[in-house]
Amino acid sequence: MDYKKLKIATKAILIGSQPDELTGSVIPPIYQTSTFAQTSPGEHKGYEYTRSHNPTRTRLESCLASLENATFSMVTSSGMSACSLILQSLPHGSKILCGDDVYGGTYRLLNTIYNDRFEIKHINTTDIESVKIELNSFKPDLVWIESPTNPMLQISDIKAICNSAHIVGAKVVVDNTFMSPYFQNPLDLGADMVMHSLTKYINGHSDVLGGAIMLNDSAQYEKLWYLQNSIGPSQSPFDSWLVLRGVKTLSVRMKAHEENAIKIADFLIKHPNVEKVIYPGLESHPQHKLAKSQMNGFGGMLSLYIKGGLSESSKFLKQLSLFTLAESLGGVESLIEHPAIMTHASVPVKERNELGITDNFIRISVGIEDIDDLKADLKQALDAI
Ligand SMILES: *Cc1c(COP(=O)(O)O)cnc(C)c1O
């Protein structure tokens, strides 16, 4: 059987989850150990110490590599540690061209932790012509993009950016957390590395932190592994096991997230107290066509502007009973949040306003609950403003 030819729903269940060789246990055991016995000094079964390798994590890594059609995958303790290891792998003085609407934690990491090590420039990556101009004038070593972005859901042409970046010798990293491997595979579009926060859709149950990097270049993989082993952000065996369990339902969950998100977007645009809805699946989305060609679906993230300001937003958020007011996304339960005060508070006000992250802006991670219940809850809260 050529496992590479399997579809994603099959790979998510099968790869890395073969029955335990020792006992036949259908569900692989959790190797909850920090260290491994050696038969004589230096002689072991491939595992020495869990910071370096652990069999449960190895299983998850093989599954995740297969989902992004990658040769290698490395699982880390969080999405941010995955970002950090990629940045650690760059020489001092490197230039990074980064999207202007990236995850708040990525923005903070680049601009308050790595800013004395790298030259960093943020641009809007949706316009390929301006990306090309920056590639030629700034000459970055690394291009960092999210598509769709968080929270504005702007979509960039990954293939075109990779082609242009490679011409000037830059590598491209795509943070694919928002789409998950079910809806988008950046390596297939030419990216050099893909990173995920496993905390979100891949685990899908809001009960684990984790990160992953998927790539095809063996030298870069060795470098990243060396960094992980030296610095230490390896995921614990129990957390790897939970993600291995969660990822099995990735395809059914993503389909359900999308189905609900489409219906909620349609409902919200018709409500008189909603000013604007941003969802890649809407024809009104500025990059709807690109979204359709580049992704296998539109995902479960949706943003909206309600009519009014902070007091209307607060009223609306407090009035909801099925949508939990919380940061994060990608779990089975619906979450709602206020980016200006919550997830994007670390982005300076001026930049936030330029992006459109205003006081009446709200982000929803649409869960997989019954759509009628979700719509009814949104309706009563919007009506109450
Ligand atoms: C959550 C998130 C991260 C960071 O992941 P953690 O697991 O919270 O460290 C990075 N990028 C995106 C797009 C995210 O949503």
mmCIF file of C-alpha atoms and ligand atoms in Angstrom:
data_model
loop_
_atom_site.group_PDB
_atom_site.id
_atom_site.type_symbol
_atom_site.label_atom_id
_atom_site.label_comp_id
_atom_site.label_asym_id
_atom_site.label_seq_id
_atom_site.Cartn_x
_atom_site.Cartn_y
_atom_site.Cartn_z
ATOM 1 C CA MET A 1 0.000 0.000 0.000
ATOM 2 C CA ASP A 2 1.362 3.402 -0.969
ATOM 3 C CA TYR A 3 0.391 5.508 2.051
ATOM 4 C CA LYS A 4 1.285 8.704 0.197
ATOM 5 C CA LYS A 5 -1.663 8.162 -2.150
ATOM 6 C CA LEU A 6 -4.237 7.967 0.632
ATOM 7 C CA LYS A 7 -6.745 10.748 1.137
ATOM 8 C CA ILE A 8 -6.414 12.998 4.178
ATOM 9 C CA ALA A 9 -9.332 11.475 6.141
ATOM 10 C CA THR A 10 -7.655 8.066 5.910
ATOM 11 C CA LYS A 11 -4.168 9.335 6.696
ATOM 12 C CA ALA A 12 -5.381 11.210 9.795
ATOM 13 C CA ILE A 13 -6.753 7.952 11.215
ATOM 14 C CA LEU A 14 -4.172 5.467 10.043
ATOM 15 C CA ILE A 15 -0.722 7.009 9.793
ATOM 16 C CA GLY A 16 1.075 6.880 13.130
ATOM 17 C CA SER A 17 -1.787 4.934 14.694
ATOM 18 C CA GLN A 18 -0.941 1.384 13.658
ATOM 19 C CA PRO A 19 -1.599 -1.104 16.496
ATOM 20 C CA ASP A 20 1.122 -1.505 19.113
ATOM 21 C CA GLU A 21 3.629 -4.115 17.896
ATOM 22 C CA LEU A 22 4.241 -5.564 21.350
ATOM 23 C CA THR A 23 0.672 -6.181 22.530
ATOM 24 C CA GLY A 24 -1.642 -5.552 19.580
ATOM 25 C CA SER A 25 -3.295 -2.677 21.432
ATOM 26 C CA VAL A 26 -5.336 -0.944 18.711
ATOM 27 C CA ILE A 27 -4.758 2.424 20.300
ATOM 28 C CA PRO A 28 -1.044 3.103 20.671
ATOM 29 C CA PRO A 29 0.228 3.388 24.243
ATOM 30 C CA ILE A 30 1.429 6.621 25.777
ATOM 31 C CA TYR A 31 5.150 6.285 26.405
ATOM 32 C CA GLN A 32 4.951 8.399 29.544
ATOM 33 C CA THR A 33 8.649 8.261 30.335
ATOM 34 C CA SER A 34 11.477 10.750 30.399
ATOM 35 C CA THR A 35 14.241 8.226 29.705
ATOM 36 C CA PHE A 36 14.932 4.821 28.072
ATOM 37 C CA ALA A 37 17.040 1.868 29.255
ATOM 38 C CA GLN A 38 20.196 1.038 27.304
ATOM 39 C CA THR A 39 21.568 -2.515 27.047
ATOM 40 C CA SER A 40 25.162 -1.307 27.074
ATOM 41 C CA PRO A 41 26.474 2.267 26.892
ATOM 42 C CA GLY A 42 25.201 3.794 23.654
ATOM 43 C CA GLU A 43 23.149 0.717 22.725
ATOM 44 C CA HIS A 44 19.421 1.370 22.667
ATOM 45 C CA LYS A 45 16.297 0.953 20.565
ATOM 46 C CA GLY A 46 16.442 4.402 18.991
ATOM 47 C CA TYR A 47 15.207 6.287 22.024
ATOM 48 C CA GLU A 48 17.377 7.776 24.772
ATOM 49 C CA TYR A 49 15.617 10.725 26.383
ATOM 50 C CA THR A 50 12.168 12.225 25.761
ATOM 51 C CA ARG A 51 13.401 15.757 25.087
ATOM 52 C CA SER A 52 15.205 14.281 22.065
ATOM 53 C CA HIS A 53 12.672 11.694 20.894
ATOM 54 C CA ASN A 54 9.681 9.848 22.266
ATOM 55 C CA PRO A 55 7.759 7.045 20.496
ATOM 56 C CA THR A 56 4.357 8.686 21.054
ATOM 57 C CA ARG A 57 5.638 11.949 19.598
ATOM 58 C CA THR A 58 7.244 10.064 16.702
ATOM 59 C CA ARG A 59 3.835 8.590 15.860
ATOM 60 C CA LEU A 60 2.233 12.028 15.839
ATOM 61 C CA GLU A 61 5.057 13.418 13.721
ATOM 62 C CA SER A 62 4.606 10.760 11.065
ATOM 63 C CA CYS A 63 0.868 11.442 10.947
ATOM 64 C CA LEU A 64 1.307 15.207 10.659
ATOM 65 C CA ALA A 65 4.010 14.914 7.985
ATOM 66 C CA SER A 66 1.612 12.824 5.897
ATOM 67 C CA LEU A 67 -1.215 15.371 6.249
ATOM 68 C CA GLU A 68 0.915 18.165 4.759
ATOM 69 C CA ASN A 69 2.534 15.834 2.197
ATOM 70 C CA ALA A 70 5.882 16.504 3.889
ATOM 71 C CA THR A 71 8.941 14.317 4.340
ATOM 72 C CA PHE A 72 9.622 15.595 7.864
ATOM 73 C CA SER A 73 7.607 16.932 10.744
ATOM 74 C CA MET A 74 8.696 18.086 14.157
ATOM 75 C CA VAL A 75 6.236 18.450 17.013
ATOM 76 C CA THR A 76 6.890 21.145 19.606
ATOM 77 C CA SER A 77 5.361 22.247 22.900
ATOM 78 C CA SER A 78 3.302 25.095 21.360
ATOM 79 C CA GLY A 79 2.719 27.003 18.157
ATOM 80 C CA MET A 80 4.925 29.805 19.458
ATOM 81 C CA SER A 81 7.811 27.434 20.169
ATOM 82 C CA ALA A 82 7.526 26.165 16.582
ATOM 83 C CA CYS A 83 7.719 29.804 15.338
ATOM 84 C CA SER A 84 10.625 30.458 17.650
ATOM 85 C CA LEU A 85 12.628 27.421 16.499
ATOM 86 C CA ILE A 86 12.242 28.481 12.866
ATOM 87 C CA LEU A 87 13.500 31.969 13.772
ATOM 88 C CA GLN A 88 16.351 30.487 15.844
ATOM 89 C CA SER A 89 17.503 28.612 12.752
ATOM 90 C CA LEU A 90 18.275 31.877 10.927
ATOM 91 C CA PRO A 91 21.688 33.559 11.177
ATOM 92 C CA HIS A 92 21.898 36.871 13.062
ATOM 93 C CA GLY A 93 21.301 39.816 10.756
ATOM 94 C CA SER A 94 18.806 37.926 8.583
ATOM 95 C CA LYS A 95 16.025 39.922 6.978
ATOM 96 C CA ILE A 96 12.431 38.839 7.445
ATOM 97 C CA LEU A 97 9.561 40.046 5.337
ATOM 98 C CA CYS A 98 6.381 39.333 7.238
ATOM 99 C CA GLY A 99 2.687 39.802 6.607
ATOM 100 C CA ASP A 100 1.201 42.846 8.345
ATOM 101 C CA ASP A 101 -1.734 40.928 9.797
ATOM 102 C CA VAL A 102 -0.176 37.929 11.501
ATOM 103 C CA TYR A 103 -1.077 36.173 14.747
ATOM 104 C CA GLY A 104 -0.545 38.594 17.666
ATOM 105 C CA GLY A 105 1.964 36.265 19.340
ATOM 106 C CA THR A 106 4.025 36.029 16.149
ATOM 107 C CA TYR A 107 4.015 39.808 15.885
ATOM 108 C CA ARG A 108 5.174 40.096 19.514
ATOM 109 C CA LEU A 109 7.872 37.444 19.085
ATOM 110 C CA LEU A 110 9.296 39.159 16.007
ATOM 111 C CA ASN A 111 9.107 42.706 17.282
ATOM 112 C CA THR A 112 9.998 42.414 20.957
ATOM 113 C CA ILE A 113 12.171 39.283 21.195
ATOM 114 C CA TYR A 114 13.923 38.855 17.852
ATOM 115 C CA ASN A 115 13.959 42.524 16.793
ATOM 116 C CA ASP A 116 17.564 43.042 17.925
ATOM 117 C CA ARG A 117 18.691 40.004 15.972
ATOM 118 C CA PHE A 118 16.871 40.435 12.663
ATOM 119 C CA GLU A 119 15.753 43.179 10.348
ATOM 120 C CA ILE A 120 11.983 42.852 10.158
ATOM 121 C CA LYS A 121 9.572 44.450 7.743
ATOM 122 C CA HIS A 122 5.786 44.005 7.698
ATOM 123 C CA ILE A 123 3.772 44.372 4.511
ATOM 124 C CA ASN A 124 0.359 43.488 3.211
ATOM 125 C CA THR A 125 0.981 40.310 1.242
ATOM 126 C CA THR A 126 -2.356 40.221 -0.602
ATOM 127 C CA ASP A 127 -1.009 42.375 -3.441
ATOM 128 C CA ILE A 128 1.563 40.275 -5.295
ATOM 129 C CA GLU A 129 2.988 43.293 -7.157
ATOM 130 C CA SER A 130 3.921 45.088 -3.935
ATOM 131 C CA VAL A 131 5.340 41.820 -2.561
ATOM 132 C CA LYS A 132 7.572 41.565 -5.653
ATOM 133 C CA ILE A 133 8.777 45.157 -5.186
ATOM 134 C CA GLU A 134 9.663 44.454 -1.543
ATOM 135 C CA LEU A 135 11.391 41.193 -2.427
ATOM 136 C CA ASN A 136 13.621 43.060 -4.859
ATOM 137 C CA SER A 137 14.371 46.080 -2.695
ATOM 138 C CA PHE A 138 14.439 44.609 0.836
ATOM 139 C CA LYS A 139 15.974 41.282 -0.275
ATOM 140 C CA PRO A 140 14.674 39.178 2.627
ATOM 141 C CA ASP A 141 16.122 35.828 3.661
ATOM 142 C CA LEU A 142 12.753 34.658 4.899
ATOM 143 C CA VAL A 143 9.160 35.469 4.012
ATOM 144 C CA TRP A 144 6.568 34.702 6.709
ATOM 145 C CA ILE A 145 2.937 34.568 5.699
ATOM 146 C CA GLU A 146 -0.447 33.601 7.023
ATOM 147 C CA SER A 147 -3.280 33.025 4.600
ATOM 148 C CA PRO A 148 -6.024 33.610 5.552
ATOM 149 C CA THR A 149 -4.717 36.136 8.070
ATOM 150 C CA ASN A 150 -5.790 36.502 11.639
ATOM 151 C CA PRO A 151 -8.186 38.214 12.236
ATOM 152 C CA MET A 152 -8.869 40.040 8.939
ATOM 153 C CA LEU A 153 -9.003 36.796 6.893
ATOM 154 C CA GLN A 154 -7.064 38.313 4.003
ATOM 155 C CA ILE A 155 -5.826 35.820 1.466
ATOM 156 C CA SER A 156 -2.458 35.901 -0.271
ATOM 157 C CA ASP A 157 -1.422 34.019 -3.382
ATOM 158 C CA ILE A 158 0.916 31.466 -1.791
ATOM 159 C CA LYS A 159 2.136 29.961 -5.058
ATOM 160 C CA ALA A 160 2.949 33.352 -6.607
ATOM 161 C CA ILE A 161 4.701 34.561 -3.446
ATOM 162 C CA CYS A 162 6.802 31.375 -3.239
ATOM 163 C CA ASN A 163 7.815 31.627 -6.891
ATOM 164 C CA SER A 164 8.852 35.278 -6.536
ATOM 165 C CA ALA A 165 10.595 34.700 -3.187
ATOM 166 C CA HIS A 166 12.612 31.805 -4.569
ATOM 167 C CA ILE A 167 13.858 33.973 -7.441
ATOM 168 C CA VAL A 168 15.544 36.296 -4.908
ATOM 169 C CA GLY A 169 16.736 33.357 -2.759
ATOM 170 C CA ALA A 170 14.274 33.776 0.097
ATOM 171 C CA LYS A 171 12.632 30.858 1.904
ATOM 172 C CA VAL A 172 8.909 30.958 2.627
ATOM 173 C CA VAL A 173 7.176 29.877 5.826
ATOM 174 C CA VAL A 174 3.404 29.588 5.874
ATOM 175 C CA ASP A 175 1.528 29.499 9.174
ATOM 176 C CA ASN A 176 -1.316 27.195 8.118
ATOM 177 C CA THR A 177 -3.091 27.088 11.478
ATOM 178 C CA PHE A 178 -6.318 28.704 10.242
ATOM 179 C CA MET A 179 -6.974 26.299 7.393
ATOM 180 C CA SER A 180 -5.484 23.093 8.813
ATOM 181 C CA PRO A 181 -4.059 20.568 6.360
ATOM 182 C CA TYR A 182 -7.621 19.627 5.445
ATOM 183 C CA PHE A 183 -8.303 22.862 3.560
ATOM 184 C CA GLN A 184 -4.843 23.966 2.421
ATOM 185 C CA ASN A 185 -1.413 22.418 1.787
ATOM 186 C CA PRO A 186 1.215 25.174 1.406
ATOM 187 C CA LEU A 187 4.141 22.811 0.681
ATOM 188 C CA ASP A 188 2.283 21.693 -2.446
ATOM 189 C CA LEU A 189 2.041 25.378 -3.414
ATOM 190 C CA GLY A 190 5.822 25.833 -3.112
ATOM 191 C CA ALA A 191 6.351 26.829 0.542
ATOM 192 C CA ASP A 192 9.602 25.702 2.190
ATOM 193 C CA MET A 193 8.138 25.203 5.648
ATOM 194 C CA VAL A 194 4.657 24.993 7.082
ATOM 195 C CA MET A 195 3.930 25.595 10.715
ATOM 196 C CA HIS A 196 0.830 24.864 12.760
ATOM 197 C CA SER A 197 -0.423 25.586 16.192
ATOM 198 C CA LEU A 198 -1.700 22.097 17.039
ATOM 199 C CA THR A 199 -3.624 23.813 19.825
ATOM 200 C CA LYS A 200 -6.222 24.813 17.242
ATOM 201 C CA TYR A 201 -7.924 22.708 14.550
ATOM 202 C CA ILE A 202 -5.450 19.819 14.414
ATOM 203 C CA ASN A 203 -6.114 18.792 18.007
ATOM 204 C CA GLY A 204 -9.541 20.380 17.836
ATOM 205 C CA HIS A 205 -10.688 19.971 21.428
ATOM 206 C CA SER A 206 -9.142 22.988 23.191
ATOM 207 C CA ASP A 207 -7.346 20.784 25.711
ATOM 208 C CA VAL A 208 -3.722 20.721 24.542
ATOM 209 C CA LEU A 209 -0.962 23.128 23.523
ATOM 210 C CA GLY A 210 1.253 22.066 20.671
ATOM 211 C CA GLY A 211 3.054 23.164 17.553
ATOM 212 C CA ALA A 212 4.442 21.527 14.445
ATOM 213 C CA ILE A 213 6.769 22.297 11.582
ATOM 214 C CA MET A 214 6.468 20.318 8.344
ATOM 215 C CA LEU A 215 9.119 20.452 5.624
ATOM 216 C CA ASN A 216 10.972 18.497 2.951
ATOM 217 C CA ASP A 217 14.554 19.754 3.363
ATOM 218 C CA SER A 218 16.533 17.245 5.448
ATOM 219 C CA ALA A 219 19.345 19.673 6.380
ATOM 220 C CA GLN A 220 16.838 22.228 7.663
ATOM 221 C CA TYR A 221 14.986 19.482 9.533
ATOM 222 C CA GLU A 222 18.247 18.383 11.225
ATOM 223 C CA LYS A 223 18.928 21.987 12.213
ATOM 224 C CA LEU A 224 15.453 22.406 13.696
ATOM 225 C CA TRP A 225 15.702 19.112 15.560
ATOM 226 C CA TYR A 226 19.131 20.117 16.933
ATOM 227 C CA LEU A 227 17.613 23.392 18.143
ATOM 228 C CA GLN A 228 14.604 21.670 19.723
ATOM 229 C CA ASN A 229 16.844 19.180 21.505
ATOM 230 C CA SER A 230 19.216 21.934 22.671
ATOM 231 C CA ILE A 231 16.639 24.524 23.718
ATOM 232 C CA GLY A 232 13.993 22.086 24.959
ATOM 233 C CA PRO A 233 10.471 22.924 23.723
ATOM 234 C CA SER A 234 9.558 19.287 23.011
ATOM 235 C CA GLN A 235 5.948 18.224 23.474
ATOM 236 C CA SER A 236 5.117 15.872 26.348
ATOM 237 C CA PRO A 237 4.121 12.280 25.446
ATOM 238 C CA PHE A 238 0.642 12.675 26.911
ATOM 239 C CA ASP A 239 -0.033 15.822 24.883
ATOM 240 C CA SER A 240 1.243 14.119 21.715
ATOM 241 C CA TRP A 241 -1.106 11.229 22.406
ATOM 242 C CA LEU A 242 -4.058 13.598 22.838
ATOM 243 C CA VAL A 243 -3.286 15.308 19.534
ATOM 244 C CA LEU A 244 -2.935 11.900 17.853
ATOM 245 C CA ARG A 245 -6.432 11.141 19.114
ATOM 246 C CA GLY A 246 -7.883 14.545 18.205
ATOM 247 C CA VAL A 247 -6.487 14.641 14.680
ATOM 248 C CA LYS A 248 -8.339 11.467 13.689
ATOM 249 C CA THR A 249 -11.568 13.440 13.303
ATOM 250 C CA LEU A 250 -9.955 16.388 11.507
ATOM 251 C CA SER A 251 -11.844 15.901 8.246
ATOM 252 C CA VAL A 252 -15.306 15.478 9.768
ATOM 253 C CA ARG A 253 -14.703 18.407 12.087
ATOM 254 C CA MET A 254 -13.411 20.729 9.339
ATOM 255 C CA LYS A 255 -16.397 19.929 7.113
ATOM 256 C CA ALA A 256 -18.774 20.673 9.997
ATOM 257 C CA HIS A 257 -16.941 23.898 10.950
ATOM 258 C CA GLU A 258 -17.206 25.118 7.373
ATOM 259 C CA GLU A 259 -20.851 24.159 6.938
ATOM 260 C CA ASN A 260 -21.796 26.096 10.078
ATOM 261 C CA ALA A 261 -19.559 29.073 9.187
ATOM 262 C CA ILE A 262 -21.189 29.464 5.760
ATOM 263 C CA LYS A 263 -24.659 29.462 7.327
ATOM 264 C CA ILE A 264 -23.645 31.901 10.059
ATOM 265 C CA ALA A 265 -22.056 34.248 7.514
ATOM 266 C CA ASP A 266 -25.306 34.209 5.498
ATOM 267 C CA PHE A 267 -27.331 34.866 8.624
ATOM 268 C CA LEU A 268 -25.111 37.698 9.896
ATOM 269 C CA ILE A 269 -24.969 39.703 6.653
ATOM 270 C CA LYS A 270 -28.756 39.986 6.743
ATOM 271 C CA HIS A 271 -28.984 41.220 10.328
ATOM 272 C CA PRO A 272 -29.626 45.002 10.646
ATOM 273 C CA ASN A 273 -27.170 45.385 13.552
ATOM 274 C CA VAL A 274 -24.277 43.953 11.557
ATOM 275 C CA GLU A 275 -22.216 46.356 9.486
ATOM 276 C CA LYS A 276 -20.005 43.894 7.654
ATOM 277 C CA VAL A 277 -19.073 40.204 7.627
ATOM 278 C CA ILE A 278 -15.669 38.912 6.576
ATOM 279 C CA TYR A 279 -15.580 35.284 5.467
ATOM 280 C CA PRO A 280 -13.571 33.886 2.526
ATOM 281 C CA GLY A 281 -16.596 31.916 1.363
ATOM 282 C CA LEU A 282 -18.638 35.069 0.729
ATOM 283 C CA GLU A 283 -18.570 36.417 -2.817
ATOM 284 C CA SER A 284 -18.109 39.866 -1.289
ATOM 285 C CA HIS A 285 -14.718 38.789 0.139
ATOM 286 C CA PRO A 286 -12.020 40.647 -1.848
ATOM 287 C CA GLN A 287 -10.013 37.467 -2.480
ATOM 288 C CA HIS A 288 -12.927 35.045 -2.805
ATOM 289 C CA LYS A 289 -11.736 33.778 -6.210
ATOM 290 C CA LEU A 290 -8.194 33.161 -4.994
ATOM 291 C CA ALA A 291 -9.585 31.428 -1.899
ATOM 292 C CA LYS A 292 -11.561 29.107 -4.145
ATOM 293 C CA SER A 293 -8.574 28.181 -6.275
ATOM 294 C CA GLN A 294 -5.944 27.917 -3.537
ATOM 295 C CA MET A 295 -7.911 26.229 -0.756
ATOM 296 C CA ASN A 296 -10.144 23.164 -0.646
ATOM 297 C CA GLY A 297 -12.686 25.059 1.447
ATOM 298 C CA PHE A 298 -13.197 28.279 3.367
ATOM 299 C CA GLY A 299 -12.701 27.161 6.955
ATOM 300 C CA GLY A 300 -14.498 27.958 10.169
ATOM 301 C CA MET A 301 -13.168 31.422 11.058
ATOM 302 C CA LEU A 302 -15.327 34.456 10.518
ATOM 303 C CA SER A 303 -15.075 38.110 11.518
ATOM 304 C CA LEU A 304 -17.680 40.833 11.706
ATOM 305 C CA TYR A 305 -18.195 44.505 12.414
ATOM 306 C CA ILE A 306 -21.285 45.226 14.399
ATOM 307 C CA LYS A 307 -22.977 48.612 14.223
ATOM 308 C CA GLY A 308 -21.710 50.789 17.050
ATOM 309 C CA GLY A 309 -18.616 50.868 19.223
ATOM 310 C CA LEU A 310 -17.171 49.295 22.333
ATOM 311 C CA SER A 311 -20.373 49.437 24.371
ATOM 312 C CA GLU A 312 -22.397 47.677 21.632
ATOM 313 C CA SER A 313 -19.651 45.066 21.198
ATOM 314 C CA SER A 314 -19.516 44.397 24.919
ATOM 315 C CA LYS A 315 -23.281 44.154 25.179
ATOM 316 C CA PHE A 316 -23.427 41.708 22.290
ATOM 317 C CA LEU A 317 -20.605 39.556 23.665
ATOM 318 C CA LYS A 318 -22.060 39.439 27.169
ATOM 319 C CA GLN A 319 -25.528 38.609 25.857
ATOM 320 C CA LEU A 320 -24.406 35.408 24.100
ATOM 321 C CA SER A 321 -24.847 32.155 25.950
ATOM 322 C CA LEU A 322 -23.618 29.436 23.544
ATOM 323 C CA PHE A 323 -20.538 31.275 22.262
ATOM 324 C CA THR A 324 -17.844 31.316 24.911
ATOM 325 C CA LEU A 325 -15.937 34.581 25.224
ATOM 326 C CA ALA A 326 -12.387 33.322 24.959
ATOM 327 C CA GLU A 327 -9.165 33.603 23.009
ATOM 328 C CA SER A 328 -8.068 30.716 20.792
ATOM 329 C CA LEU A 329 -9.916 28.933 18.027
ATOM 330 C CA GLY A 330 -10.317 25.662 16.208
ATOM 331 C CA GLY A 331 -12.038 23.639 18.936
ATOM 332 C CA VAL A 332 -15.384 21.888 18.524
ATOM 333 C CA GLU A 333 -17.043 24.585 20.658
ATOM 334 C CA SER A 334 -17.852 28.040 19.318
ATOM 335 C CA LEU A 335 -15.624 30.794 20.676
ATOM 336 C CA ILE A 336 -16.010 34.511 20.210
ATOM 337 C CA GLU A 337 -13.599 37.292 21.029
ATOM 338 C CA HIS A 338 -12.802 40.984 20.778
ATOM 339 C CA PRO A 339 -9.397 41.191 19.010
ATOM 340 C CA ALA A 340 -8.597 44.804 19.995
ATOM 341 C CA ILE A 341 -8.844 43.973 23.704
ATOM 342 C CA MET A 342 -7.985 40.279 23.642
ATOM 343 C CA THR A 343 -5.845 38.459 21.023
ATOM 344 C CA HIS A 344 -4.369 41.535 19.339
ATOM 345 C CA ALA A 345 -3.772 43.758 22.362
ATOM 346 C CA SER A 346 -0.021 43.356 21.792
ATOM 347 C CA VAL A 347 -0.287 44.986 18.343
ATOM 348 C CA PRO A 348 0.215 48.780 18.681
ATOM 349 C CA VAL A 349 -3.011 50.834 18.422
ATOM 350 C CA LYS A 350 -1.912 52.653 15.277
ATOM 351 C CA GLU A 351 -1.257 49.396 13.409
ATOM 352 C CA ARG A 352 -4.448 47.870 14.770
ATOM 353 C CA ASN A 353 -6.505 50.752 13.453
ATOM 354 C CA GLU A 354 -4.771 50.625 10.088
ATOM 355 C CA LEU A 355 -5.660 46.957 9.839
ATOM 356 C CA GLY A 356 -9.269 47.582 10.806
ATOM 357 C CA ILE A 357 -9.138 46.002 14.271
ATOM 358 C CA THR A 358 -11.513 48.517 15.786
ATOM 359 C CA ASP A 359 -13.795 48.449 18.835
ATOM 360 C CA ASN A 360 -16.757 47.105 16.844
ATOM 361 C CA PHE A 361 -14.714 44.276 15.330
ATOM 362 C CA ILE A 362 -15.389 40.728 16.523
ATOM 363 C CA ARG A 363 -13.888 37.347 15.613
ATOM 364 C CA ILE A 364 -15.750 34.040 15.778
ATOM 365 C CA SER A 365 -14.345 30.541 15.752
ATOM 366 C CA VAL A 366 -17.447 28.728 14.574
ATOM 367 C CA GLY A 367 -17.884 25.415 16.361
ATOM 368 C CA ILE A 368 -19.695 22.297 15.290
ATOM 369 C CA GLU A 369 -22.781 22.598 17.504
ATOM 370 C CA ASP A 370 -26.247 22.511 15.922
ATOM 371 C CA ILE A 371 -26.572 25.434 13.518
ATOM 372 C CA ASP A 372 -30.109 26.353 14.614
ATOM 373 C CA ASP A 373 -28.974 26.782 18.212
ATOM 374 C CA LEU A 374 -25.998 28.921 17.164
ATOM 375 C CA LYS A 375 -28.121 31.147 14.940
ATOM 376 C CA ALA A 376 -30.778 31.600 17.620
ATOM 377 C CA ASP A 377 -28.151 32.649 20.151
ATOM 378 C CA LEU A 378 -26.555 35.150 17.752
ATOM 379 C CA LYS A 379 -29.992 36.526 16.870
ATOM 380 C CA GLN A 380 -31.082 37.185 20.451
ATOM 381 C CA ALA A 381 -27.744 38.846 21.260
ATOM 382 C CA LEU A 382 -27.760 41.050 18.141
ATOM 383 C CA ASP A 383 -31.415 41.977 18.702
ATOM 384 C CA ALA A 384 -30.543 43.055 22.251
ATOM 385 C CA ILE A 385 -27.940 45.657 21.242
HETATM 386 C C1 LIG B 1 -2.568 30.121 18.162
HETATM 387 C C2 LIG B 1 -1.754 30.480 17.004
HETATM 388 C C3 LIG B 1 -0.358 30.459 17.084
HETATM 389 C C4 LIG B 1 0.373 30.143 18.366
HETATM 390 O O1 LIG B 1 0.123 28.860 18.822
HETATM 391 P P1 LIG B 1 0.155 28.432 20.397
HETATM 392 O O2 LIG B 1 -0.094 26.974 20.324
HETATM 393 O O3 LIG B 1 -0.902 29.215 21.084
HETATM 394 O O4 LIG B 1 1.508 28.779 20.907
HETATM 395 C C5 LIG B 1 0.347 30.781 15.936
HETATM 396 N N1 LIG B 1 -0.282 31.117 14.786
HETATM 397 C C6 LIG B 1 -1.620 31.140 14.681
HETATM 398 C C7 LIG B 1 -2.245 31.513 13.398
HETATM 399 C C8 LIG B 1 -2.399 30.826 15.778
HETATM 400 O O5 LIG B 1 -3.735 30.875 15.670
#
